[in-house]
CSV table of N, CA and C in Angstrom, one decimal:
chain,number,residue,atom,x,y,z
A,1,MET,N,-2.3,-9.4,10.2
A,1,MET,CA,-0.7,-9.4,9.4
A,1,MET,C,-1.6,-9.1,8.2
A,2,LEU,N,-2.3,-9.1,7.8
A,2,LEU,CA,-2.5,-8.8,5.9
A,2,LEU,C,-2.3,-7.0,5.9
A,3,PHE,N,-2.6,-6.8,6.9
A,3,PHE,CA,-2.8,-4.9,7.1
A,3,PHE,C,-0.6,-4.6,7.3
A,4,LEU,N,-0.4,-5.6,8.0
A,4,LEU,CA,0.9,-4.8,8.2
A,4,LEU,C,2.0,-5.2,6.9
A,5,THR,N,1.8,-6.2,6.2
A,5,THR,CA,2.5,-6.3,4.6
A,5,THR,C,1.8,-5.3,3.3
A,6,ALA,N,1.0,-5.6,3.5
A,6,ALA,CA,0.4,-3.8,2.7
A,6,ALA,C,0.6,-3.0,3.2
A,7,ALA,N,0.9,-2.3,4.2
A,7,ALA,CA,1.9,-1.4,4.6
A,7,ALA,C,3.3,-1.2,4.4
A,8,SER,N,3.5,-2.1,4.6
A,8,SER,CA,5.2,-2.0,3.9
A,8,SER,C,5.1,-2.3,2.8
A,9,ILE,N,3.8,-3.0,1.7
A,9,ILE,CA,4.4,-2.3,0.6
A,9,ILE,C,4.0,-1.3,0.1
A,10,GLY,N,3.1,-0.4,1.3
A,10,GLY,CA,3.4,1.0,1.0
A,10,GLY,C,4.6,2.5,0.9
A,11,ILE,N,5.0,1.8,1.7
A,11,ILE,CA,6.3,2.2,2.6
A,11,ILE,C,7.0,1.8,1.1
A,12,CYS,N,7.4,1.0,1.1
A,12,CYS,CA,8.3,0.9,0.0
A,12,CYS,C,8.2,1.3,-1.5
A,13,VAL,N,7.1,1.5,-1.7
A,13,VAL,CA,6.4,1.9,-2.8
A,13,VAL,C,7.1,3.3,-3.0
A,14,GLY,N,7.2,4.4,-1.7
A,14,GLY,CA,6.5,5.5,-1.2
A,14,GLY,C,7.9,6.0,-1.9
A,15,MET,N,8.7,5.1,-1.2
A,15,MET,CA,10.2,5.3,-1.4
A,15,MET,C,10.6,5.2,-3.2
A,16,MET,N,10.2,4.0,-3.8
A,16,MET,CA,10.5,4.5,-5.1
A,16,MET,C,10.3,5.9,-5.8
A,17,ARG,N,8.9,6.6,-5.0
A,17,ARG,CA,8.5,8.3,-5.8
A,17,ARG,C,7.9,8.0,-7.3
A,18,SER,N,8.0,7.1,-7.8
A,18,SER,CA,7.4,7.3,-9.0
A,18,SER,C,5.6,6.8,-8.8
A,19,ALA,N,5.0,7.7,-9.6
A,19,ALA,CA,3.1,7.8,-10.0
A,19,ALA,C,3.0,6.8,-10.1
A,20,PHE,N,4.1,6.1,-11.2
A,20,PHE,CA,3.7,4.9,-11.9
A,20,PHE,C,3.4,4.0,-11.1
A,21,SER,N,5.1,3.2,-9.7
A,21,SER,CA,4.6,2.5,-9.9
A,21,SER,C,3.5,2.1,-8.2
A,22,THR,N,3.2,3.6,-8.0
A,22,THR,CA,2.1,3.3,-6.8
A,22,THR,C,0.7,3.2,-7.0
A,23,ALA,N,0.5,3.7,-8.3
A,23,ALA,CA,-0.7,3.3,-9.3
A,23,ALA,C,-0.5,2.2,-9.7
A,24,PHE,N,0.2,1.5,-10.1
A,24,PHE,CA,0.5,-0.2,-10.8
A,24,PHE,C,0.7,-1.1,-9.2
A,25,ILE,N,0.7,-0.5,-8.3
A,25,ILE,CA,1.2,-1.7,-6.6
A,25,ILE,C,-0.2,-1.9,-6.6
A,26,ALA,N,-1.8,-0.6,-6.5
A,26,ALA,CA,-2.5,-0.6,-6.2
A,26,ALA,C,-3.4,-1.0,-7.0
A,27,VAL,N,-3.7,-1.6,-8.2
A,27,VAL,CA,-3.4,-2.2,-9.4
A,27,VAL,C,-3.2,-3.6,-9.1
A,28,MET,N,-2.1,-3.7,-8.9
A,28,MET,CA,-2.1,-5.4,-8.7
A,28,MET,C,-2.5,-6.0,-7.1
A,29,ILE,N,-2.8,-5.3,-6.6
A,29,ILE,CA,-3.3,-5.6,-5.4
A,29,ILE,C,-4.4,-6.3,-5.5
A,30,THR,N,-5.7,-5.3,-5.9
A,30,THR,CA,-7.0,-5.5,-6.8
A,30,THR,C,-7.3,-6.5,-7.8
A,31,ALA,N,-6.1,-7.0,-8.3
A,31,ALA,CA,-6.1,-8.1,-9.4
A,31,ALA,C,-5.4,-9.2,-9.1
A,32,THR,N,-4.4,-8.9,-8.2
A,32,THR,CA,-4.8,-10.5,-7.5
A,32,THR,C,-5.9,-10.7,-6.5
A,33,PHE,N,-6.2,-10.2,-5.5
A,33,PHE,CA,-7.4,-10.1,-4.8
A,33,PHE,C,-8.5,-11.7,-6.0
A,34,ALA,N,-8.4,-10.4,-7.0
A,34,ALA,CA,-10.2,-10.2,-8.1
A,34,ALA,C,-9.3,-12.1,-8.7
A,35,LEU,N,-8.1,-12.2,-9.5
A,35,LEU,CA,-7.1,-14.0,-9.6
A,35,LEU,C,-7.7,-14.9,-8.5
A,36,ALA,N,-7.0,-14.4,-7.0
A,36,ALA,CA,-8.0,-15.5,-6.0
A,36,ALA,C,-9.5,-15.4,-5.8
A,37,THR,N,-10.0,-14.6,-6.3
A,37,THR,CA,-11.5,-14.8,-5.9
A,37,THR,C,-12.0,-15.6,-7.2
A,38,ALA,N,-11.6,-15.6,-7.9
A,38,ALA,CA,-11.5,-16.4,-9.7
A,38,ALA,C,-11.5,-18.0,-8.9
A,39,VAL,N,-10.3,-17.9,-8.6
A,39,VAL,CA,-9.3,-19.4,-8.5
A,39,VAL,C,-10.0,-20.1,-7.5
A,40,SER,N,-10.8,-19.8,-6.3
A,40,SER,CA,-10.5,-20.2,-5.2
A,40,SER,C,-11.6,-21.2,-5.1
A,41,PRO,N,-12.1,-21.9,-4.0
A,41,PRO,CA,-13.0,-23.1,-4.4
A,41,PRO,C,-14.6,-21.9,-3.5
A,42,GLY,N,-14.0,-21.9,-2.7
A,42,GLY,CA,-15.4,-21.1,-1.0
A,42,GLY,C,-14.8,-19.8,-1.8
A,43,PRO,N,-16.3,-18.9,-0.8
A,43,PRO,CA,-16.6,-17.5,-1.4
A,43,PRO,C,-15.1,-16.8,-0.4
A,44,ALA,N,-14.8,-15.1,-1.0
A,44,ALA,CA,-14.1,-14.6,-1.2
A,44,ALA,C,-14.3,-14.0,0.0
A,45,SER,N,-14.1,-13.5,0.8
A,45,SER,CA,-14.0,-11.6,2.2
A,45,SER,C,-13.5,-10.3,1.0
A,46,PHE,N,-14.6,-9.6,0.9
A,46,PHE,CA,-14.4,-8.5,0.8
A,46,PHE,C,-13.5,-7.2,1.9
A,47,PHE,N,-13.4,-7.9,2.6
A,47,PHE,CA,-13.1,-7.2,4.0
A,47,PHE,C,-11.4,-7.4,3.8
A,48,ASN,N,-11.4,-8.5,3.3
A,48,ASN,CA,-9.7,-8.6,3.0
A,48,ASN,C,-8.9,-8.1,2.4
A,49,LEU,N,-9.6,-7.3,1.4
A,49,LEU,CA,-9.5,-6.7,0.5
A,49,LEU,C,-10.0,-5.6,0.7
A,50,LEU,N,-10.2,-4.7,1.8
A,50,LEU,CA,-10.5,-3.8,2.2
A,50,LEU,C,-9.7,-3.1,3.4
A,51,ILE,N,-9.0,-4.7,4.0
A,51,ILE,CA,-7.9,-4.4,5.3
A,51,ILE,C,-6.3,-4.4,4.0
A,52,ALA,N,-6.5,-4.8,2.8
A,52,ALA,CA,-5.4,-4.1,1.7
A,52,ALA,C,-5.1,-3.4,1.1
A,53,VAL,N,-6.5,-2.4,0.9
A,53,VAL,CA,-5.9,-1.2,0.5
A,53,VAL,C,-6.1,0.3,1.5
A,54,LEU,N,-6.4,-0.6,2.9
A,54,LEU,CA,-6.7,0.3,3.8
A,54,LEU,C,-5.0,0.6,3.9
A,55,GLY,N,-4.6,-1.3,3.9
A,55,GLY,CA,-2.4,-0.8,4.7
A,55,GLY,C,-1.6,0.2,3.3
A,56,TYR,N,-2.7,0.0,2.7
A,56,TYR,CA,-1.4,0.1,1.8
A,56,TYR,C,-1.6,1.5,1.9
A,57,ASN,N,-2.7,2.0,1.6
A,57,ASN,CA,-2.4,3.8,2.0
A,57,ASN,C,-1.8,4.3,3.5
A,58,ALA,N,-2.7,3.4,4.1
A,58,ALA,CA,-1.3,3.7,6.1
A,58,ALA,C,-0.5,3.9,5.5
A,59,GLY,N,0.5,2.7,4.4
A,59,GLY,CA,2.0,2.7,4.3
A,59,GLY,C,2.4,3.9,4.2
A,60,LEU,N,2.0,3.7,2.7
A,60,LEU,CA,2.2,5.5,1.8
A,60,LEU,C,1.7,7.1,2.7
A,61,ILE,N,1.4,7.4,3.2
A,61,ILE,CA,0.4,8.2,4.0
A,61,ILE,C,2.2,8.2,5.4
A,62,ALA,N,2.4,6.8,5.7
A,62,ALA,CA,3.5,7.1,6.8
A,62,ALA,C,4.8,7.5,6.9
A,63,PHE,N,4.5,6.9,4.7
A,63,PHE,CA,6.2,7.6,4.4
A,63,PHE,C,6.2,8.9,4.3
A,64,LEU,N,4.6,8.8,3.8
A,64,LEU,CA,5.2,10.9,3.2
A,64,LEU,C,5.2,11.7,4.3
A,65,ALA,N,4.3,11.2,5.9
A,65,ALA,CA,4.6,11.4,6.8
A,65,ALA,C,5.4,11.7,7.9
A,66,GLY,N,6.4,10.7,7.3
A,66,GLY,CA,8.5,10.4,8.2
A,66,GLY,C,9.2,11.8,6.7
A,67,LEU,N,9.1,11.0,6.0
A,67,LEU,CA,9.4,11.9,4.7
A,67,LEU,C,9.0,14.4,5.5
A,68,PHE,N,8.4,14.3,5.3
A,68,PHE,CA,8.2,15.7,5.7
A,68,PHE,C,8.2,15.9,7.1
A,69,ALA,N,8.6,14.7,8.0
A,69,ALA,CA,9.1,15.4,9.8
A,69,ALA,C,10.6,15.3,9.2
A,70,LEU,N,11.2,14.9,8.6
A,70,LEU,CA,12.9,14.4,8.6
A,70,LEU,C,12.7,16.1,7.1
A,71,ASP,N,12.0,16.6,6.6
A,71,ASP,CA,12.6,18.0,6.2
A,71,ASP,C,12.1,18.8,6.9
A,72,ALA,N,10.9,19.0,7.9
A,72,ALA,CA,10.5,19.9,8.6
A,72,ALA,C,12.2,20.3,9.5
A,73,ARG,N,12.6,19.0,9.8
A,73,ARG,CA,14.0,19.4,11.0
A,73,ARG,C,14.9,19.1,10.6
A,74,ARG,N,15.2,19.2,9.0
A,74,ARG,CA,16.7,19.9,8.8
A,74,ARG,C,16.5,20.9,8.3
A,75,GLU,N,15.3,21.9,8.2
A,75,GLU,CA,15.3,23.5,8.3
A,75,GLU,C,15.2,23.9,9.5
A,76,ALA,N,14.8,23.0,10.7
A,76,ALA,CA,15.2,23.9,11.9
A,76,ALA,C,16.1,24.1,12.2
C-alpha cells in the first residue's frame, strides 16, 4: 500500500511539470519519515522509507513513459 500511495503521488507530481514541486515532494517524503521516526516510541524501519522513495520514482517514471508513449502515438 505504501508503494502504491507513493507511486500515485509521483504521478500527480509529474502532472504538475515543475522541477521545484518534484524536488519539494521528494524532500517532504524524507522529512515526514524523519519526523515520524523522531516522535515514534518504537524503532523505525528504513525499509519503509526505501519503499516510499522507490514508489515515488516509479510513479514519476510511469508518468514520463506514458507521456512519451502518447507523444510518439500522436506523431505516427
